[in-house]
């Protein structure tokens, strides 16, 4: 399992650990839905195509690696296109911050906070998937958590 750990108490950046080994870092933008992912294999860009609409993309060296569409603005659900796979990432309950990843009707993974009062997150997705893909899915869940927090504060 992969774990996302905030770099400090107020940061929106995360260190990514797997079996207590640092495997990468995500630097998220405070004002826009974009981030930079630093892994041993290179740098990835995570961003939304448009400022307020459009698909969410994972890109490396100008090539789109993964794409997610949010079909409805008020739903916590993404339709995700990976090479040779179409998946759905959706919130499992109105009362929970846990997201489930589904291939057809079968749940194949989840992303969830490590506790009630923490911003740490567990990324429980197939370990044989590329690291960048798993982190892209975490970033999508993180965006929904951040939107929820902003809505609650207003």
PDB file of C-alpha atoms in Angstrom:
ATOM      1  CA  UNK A   1       0.000   0.000   0.000  1.00  0.00           C
ATOM      2  CA  UNK A   2       1.085   3.537  -0.762  1.00  0.00           C
ATOM      3  CA  UNK A   3       0.801   6.339   1.796  1.00  0.00           C
ATOM      4  CA  UNK A   4       0.534  10.093   1.116  1.00  0.00           C
ATOM      5  CA  UNK A   5       1.975  12.164   3.975  1.00  0.00           C
ATOM      6  CA  UNK A   6       1.668  15.978   4.068  1.00  0.00           C
ATOM      7  CA  UNK A   7       5.087  17.659   4.130  1.00  0.00           C
ATOM      8  CA  UNK A   8       4.002  19.842   7.084  1.00  0.00           C
ATOM      9  CA  UNK A   9       0.901  20.855   9.011  1.00  0.00           C
ATOM     10  CA  UNK A  10      -0.345  23.493   6.529  1.00  0.00           C
ATOM     11  CA  UNK A  11       1.164  22.135   3.309  1.00  0.00           C
ATOM     12  CA  UNK A  12      -0.780  20.842   0.345  1.00  0.00           C
ATOM     13  CA  UNK A  13       2.269  18.884  -0.799  1.00  0.00           C
ATOM     14  CA  UNK A  14       2.707  15.200  -0.039  1.00  0.00           C
ATOM     15  CA  UNK A  15       5.584  12.774   0.349  1.00  0.00           C
ATOM     16  CA  UNK A  16       4.693   9.355  -1.036  1.00  0.00           C
ATOM     17  CA  UNK A  17       5.875   6.294   0.823  1.00  0.00           C
ATOM     18  CA  UNK A  18       5.586   2.608   0.097  1.00  0.00           C
ATOM     19  CA  UNK A  19       6.770   0.156   2.763  1.00  0.00           C
ATOM     20  CA  UNK A  20       8.412   3.090   4.604  1.00  0.00           C
ATOM     21  CA  UNK A  21      10.479   4.018   1.528  1.00  0.00           C
ATOM     22  CA  UNK A  22      10.115   7.444  -0.069  1.00  0.00           C
ATOM     23  CA  UNK A  23       9.023   6.881  -3.679  1.00  0.00           C
ATOM     24  CA  UNK A  24       8.018  10.378  -4.759  1.00  0.00           C
ATOM     25  CA  UNK A  25       6.526  13.741  -3.971  1.00  0.00           C
ATOM     26  CA  UNK A  26       3.424  15.595  -5.174  1.00  0.00           C
ATOM     27  CA  UNK A  27       3.438  19.396  -5.202  1.00  0.00           C
ATOM     28  CA  UNK A  28      -0.149  20.613  -5.560  1.00  0.00           C
ATOM     29  CA  UNK A  29      -1.228  24.092  -6.547  1.00  0.00           C
ATOM     30  CA  UNK A  30      -3.153  26.023  -3.914  1.00  0.00           C
ATOM     31  CA  UNK A  31      -5.220  27.990  -6.443  1.00  0.00           C
ATOM     32  CA  UNK A  32      -5.661  25.673  -9.427  1.00  0.00           C
ATOM     33  CA  UNK A  33      -6.397  22.034 -10.012  1.00  0.00           C
ATOM     34  CA  UNK A  34      -2.888  21.073 -10.991  1.00  0.00           C
ATOM     35  CA  UNK A  35       0.152  19.408  -9.484  1.00  0.00           C
ATOM     36  CA  UNK A  36       3.659  18.218 -10.264  1.00  0.00           C
ATOM     37  CA  UNK A  37       4.665  14.654  -9.476  1.00  0.00           C
ATOM     38  CA  UNK A  38       8.340  13.849  -8.949  1.00  0.00           C
ATOM     39  CA  UNK A  39       9.257  10.161  -9.209  1.00  0.00           C
ATOM     40  CA  UNK A  40      12.549   8.369  -9.730  1.00  0.00           C
ATOM     41  CA  UNK A  41      11.579   7.747 -13.374  1.00  0.00           C
ATOM     42  CA  UNK A  42      10.868  11.437 -14.045  1.00  0.00           C
ATOM     43  CA  UNK A  43       8.428  14.302 -13.663  1.00  0.00           C
ATOM     44  CA  UNK A  44       4.710  14.206 -14.414  1.00  0.00           C
ATOM     45  CA  UNK A  45       2.183  17.022 -14.697  1.00  0.00           C
ATOM     46  CA  UNK A  46      -1.334  16.559 -13.309  1.00  0.00           C
ATOM     47  CA  UNK A  47      -3.837  19.189 -14.385  1.00  0.00           C
ATOM     48  CA  UNK A  48      -7.303  20.058 -15.578  1.00  0.00           C
ATOM     49  CA  UNK A  49      -7.585  20.934 -19.278  1.00  0.00           C
ATOM     50  CA  UNK A  50      -9.633  24.082 -18.676  1.00  0.00           C
ATOM     51  CA  UNK A  51      -9.720  26.492 -15.770  1.00  0.00           C
ATOM     52  CA  UNK A  52     -13.188  25.453 -14.552  1.00  0.00           C
ATOM     53  CA  UNK A  53     -14.093  22.564 -16.831  1.00  0.00           C
ATOM     54  CA  UNK A  54     -12.489  19.869 -18.913  1.00  0.00           C
ATOM     55  CA  UNK A  55     -10.820  16.542 -18.281  1.00  0.00           C
ATOM     56  CA  UNK A  56      -8.184  15.859 -15.643  1.00  0.00           C
ATOM     57  CA  UNK A  57      -4.916  14.657 -17.162  1.00  0.00           C
ATOM     58  CA  UNK A  58      -1.715  12.885 -16.188  1.00  0.00           C
ATOM     59  CA  UNK A  59       1.034  13.891 -18.604  1.00  0.00           C
ATOM     60  CA  UNK A  60       4.696  13.063 -19.031  1.00  0.00           C
ATOM     61  CA  UNK A  61       6.932  14.650 -21.672  1.00  0.00           C
ATOM     62  CA  UNK A  62       3.906  15.920 -23.605  1.00  0.00           C
ATOM     63  CA  UNK A  63       2.188  12.500 -23.691  1.00  0.00           C
ATOM     64  CA  UNK A  64      -1.137  11.892 -21.961  1.00  0.00           C
ATOM     65  CA  UNK A  65      -0.733   8.860 -19.684  1.00  0.00           C
ATOM     66  CA  UNK A  66      -4.206   8.905 -18.094  1.00  0.00           C
ATOM     67  CA  UNK A  67      -7.415  10.907 -18.380  1.00  0.00           C
ATOM     68  CA  UNK A  68     -10.360  11.365 -16.026  1.00  0.00           C
ATOM     69  CA  UNK A  69     -13.730  12.905 -16.795  1.00  0.00           C
ATOM     70  CA  UNK A  70     -16.112  14.229 -14.160  1.00  0.00           C
ATOM     71  CA  UNK A  71     -19.522  13.648 -15.773  1.00  0.00           C
ATOM     72  CA  UNK A  72     -21.510  15.734 -13.274  1.00  0.00           C
ATOM     73  CA  UNK A  73     -20.283  18.730 -11.313  1.00  0.00           C
ATOM     74  CA  UNK A  74     -22.077  17.827  -8.084  1.00  0.00           C
ATOM     75  CA  UNK A  75     -21.087  14.163  -7.982  1.00  0.00           C
ATOM     76  CA  UNK A  76     -17.899  12.819  -6.419  1.00  0.00           C
ATOM     77  CA  UNK A  77     -17.275  10.505  -9.363  1.00  0.00           C
ATOM     78  CA  UNK A  78     -14.711  10.237 -12.144  1.00  0.00           C
ATOM     79  CA  UNK A  79     -14.633   8.085 -15.259  1.00  0.00           C
ATOM     80  CA  UNK A  80     -10.967   7.202 -15.692  1.00  0.00           C
ATOM     81  CA  UNK A  81      -9.235   6.114 -18.898  1.00  0.00           C
ATOM     82  CA  UNK A  82      -5.952   4.261 -18.486  1.00  0.00           C
ATOM     83  CA  UNK A  83      -4.130   2.344 -21.203  1.00  0.00           C
ATOM     84  CA  UNK A  84      -6.337  -0.722 -21.900  1.00  0.00           C
ATOM     85  CA  UNK A  85      -8.685   0.066 -18.955  1.00  0.00           C
ATOM     86  CA  UNK A  86     -11.803   2.084 -18.199  1.00  0.00           C
ATOM     87  CA  UNK A  87     -12.506   2.591 -14.502  1.00  0.00           C
ATOM     88  CA  UNK A  88     -14.742   4.566 -12.173  1.00  0.00           C
ATOM     89  CA  UNK A  89     -13.427   6.338  -9.082  1.00  0.00           C
ATOM     90  CA  UNK A  90     -16.277   7.339  -6.806  1.00  0.00           C
ATOM     91  CA  UNK A  91     -17.024   8.246  -3.231  1.00  0.00           C
ATOM     92  CA  UNK A  92     -18.450   5.213  -1.442  1.00  0.00           C
ATOM     93  CA  UNK A  93     -20.818   7.098   0.862  1.00  0.00           C
ATOM     94  CA  UNK A  94     -22.093  10.590   1.547  1.00  0.00           C
ATOM     95  CA  UNK A  95     -20.930  10.125   5.145  1.00  0.00           C
ATOM     96  CA  UNK A  96     -17.416   8.912   4.338  1.00  0.00           C
ATOM     97  CA  UNK A  97     -14.358  10.399   2.647  1.00  0.00           C
ATOM     98  CA  UNK A  98     -13.396   6.990   1.239  1.00  0.00           C
ATOM     99  CA  UNK A  99     -13.219   6.581  -2.540  1.00  0.00           C
ATOM    100  CA  UNK A 100     -13.556   3.232  -4.277  1.00  0.00           C
ATOM    101  CA  UNK A 101     -12.048   2.314  -7.637  1.00  0.00           C
ATOM    102  CA  UNK A 102     -14.259   0.102  -9.779  1.00  0.00           C
ATOM    103  CA  UNK A 103     -13.722  -1.921 -12.917  1.00  0.00           C
ATOM    104  CA  UNK A 104     -17.251  -2.671 -14.039  1.00  0.00           C
ATOM    105  CA  UNK A 105     -19.138  -3.635 -10.878  1.00  0.00           C
ATOM    106  CA  UNK A 106     -16.076  -4.970  -9.059  1.00  0.00           C
ATOM    107  CA  UNK A 107     -14.229  -2.781  -6.559  1.00  0.00           C
ATOM    108  CA  UNK A 108     -10.496  -3.184  -7.144  1.00  0.00           C
ATOM    109  CA  UNK A 109      -9.090  -0.562  -4.777  1.00  0.00           C
ATOM    110  CA  UNK A 110      -9.702   2.366  -2.474  1.00  0.00           C
ATOM    111  CA  UNK A 111      -8.250   5.690  -1.380  1.00  0.00           C
ATOM    112  CA  UNK A 112      -9.045   6.975   2.089  1.00  0.00           C
ATOM    113  CA  UNK A 113      -7.817   9.207   4.915  1.00  0.00           C
ATOM    114  CA  UNK A 114      -5.622   7.420   7.460  1.00  0.00           C
ATOM    115  CA  UNK A 115      -7.794   8.799  10.288  1.00  0.00           C
ATOM    116  CA  UNK A 116     -10.506  11.282  11.177  1.00  0.00           C
ATOM    117  CA  UNK A 117      -8.312  14.289  11.967  1.00  0.00           C
ATOM    118  CA  UNK A 118      -5.435  13.712   9.575  1.00  0.00           C
ATOM    119  CA  UNK A 119      -4.609  14.656   6.004  1.00  0.00           C
ATOM    120  CA  UNK A 120      -2.545  11.492   5.598  1.00  0.00           C
ATOM    121  CA  UNK A 121      -4.066   9.137   3.074  1.00  0.00           C
ATOM    122  CA  UNK A 122      -3.806   5.458   2.230  1.00  0.00           C
ATOM    123  CA  UNK A 123      -3.731   4.544  -1.448  1.00  0.00           C
ATOM    124  CA  UNK A 124      -4.788   0.916  -1.627  1.00  0.00           C
ATOM    125  CA  UNK A 125      -4.633   0.171  -5.354  1.00  0.00           C
ATOM    126  CA  UNK A 126      -3.156  -2.761  -7.296  1.00  0.00           C
ATOM    127  CA  UNK A 127       0.581  -2.789  -6.527  1.00  0.00           C
ATOM    128  CA  UNK A 128       1.487  -3.905 -10.054  1.00  0.00           C
ATOM    129  CA  UNK A 129       0.060  -0.695 -11.558  1.00  0.00           C
ATOM    130  CA  UNK A 130       2.476   2.107 -12.448  1.00  0.00           C
ATOM    131  CA  UNK A 131       3.175   4.392  -9.511  1.00  0.00           C
ATOM    132  CA  UNK A 132       2.214   7.517 -11.497  1.00  0.00           C
ATOM    133  CA  UNK A 133      -1.221   6.048 -12.258  1.00  0.00           C
ATOM    134  CA  UNK A 134      -1.899   5.252  -8.600  1.00  0.00           C
ATOM    135  CA  UNK A 135      -0.852   8.754  -7.564  1.00  0.00           C
ATOM    136  CA  UNK A 136      -3.030  10.328 -10.273  1.00  0.00           C
ATOM    137  CA  UNK A 137      -6.027   8.522  -8.762  1.00  0.00           C
ATOM    138  CA  UNK A 138      -5.040   9.779  -5.292  1.00  0.00           C
ATOM    139  CA  UNK A 139      -4.806  13.332  -6.670  1.00  0.00           C
ATOM    140  CA  UNK A 140      -8.375  13.086  -7.988  1.00  0.00           C
ATOM    141  CA  UNK A 141      -9.625  12.041  -4.532  1.00  0.00           C
ATOM    142  CA  UNK A 142      -7.525  14.806  -2.937  1.00  0.00           C
ATOM    143  CA  UNK A 143      -9.204  17.392  -5.196  1.00  0.00           C
ATOM    144  CA  UNK A 144     -12.634  16.232  -4.035  1.00  0.00           C
ATOM    145  CA  UNK A 145     -11.578  16.364  -0.368  1.00  0.00           C
ATOM    146  CA  UNK A 146     -10.231  19.877  -0.888  1.00  0.00           C
ATOM    147  CA  UNK A 147     -13.444  21.010  -2.604  1.00  0.00           C
ATOM    148  CA  UNK A 148     -15.466  19.541   0.269  1.00  0.00           C
ATOM    149  CA  UNK A 149     -13.340  21.383   2.818  1.00  0.00           C
ATOM    150  CA  UNK A 150     -13.665  24.677   0.924  1.00  0.00           C
ATOM    151  CA  UNK A 151     -17.448  24.265   0.646  1.00  0.00           C
ATOM    152  CA  UNK A 152     -17.738  23.559   4.377  1.00  0.00           C
ATOM    153  CA  UNK A 153     -15.685  26.663   5.203  1.00  0.00           C
ATOM    154  CA  UNK A 154     -17.873  29.001   3.153  1.00  0.00           C
TER     155      UNK A 154
END
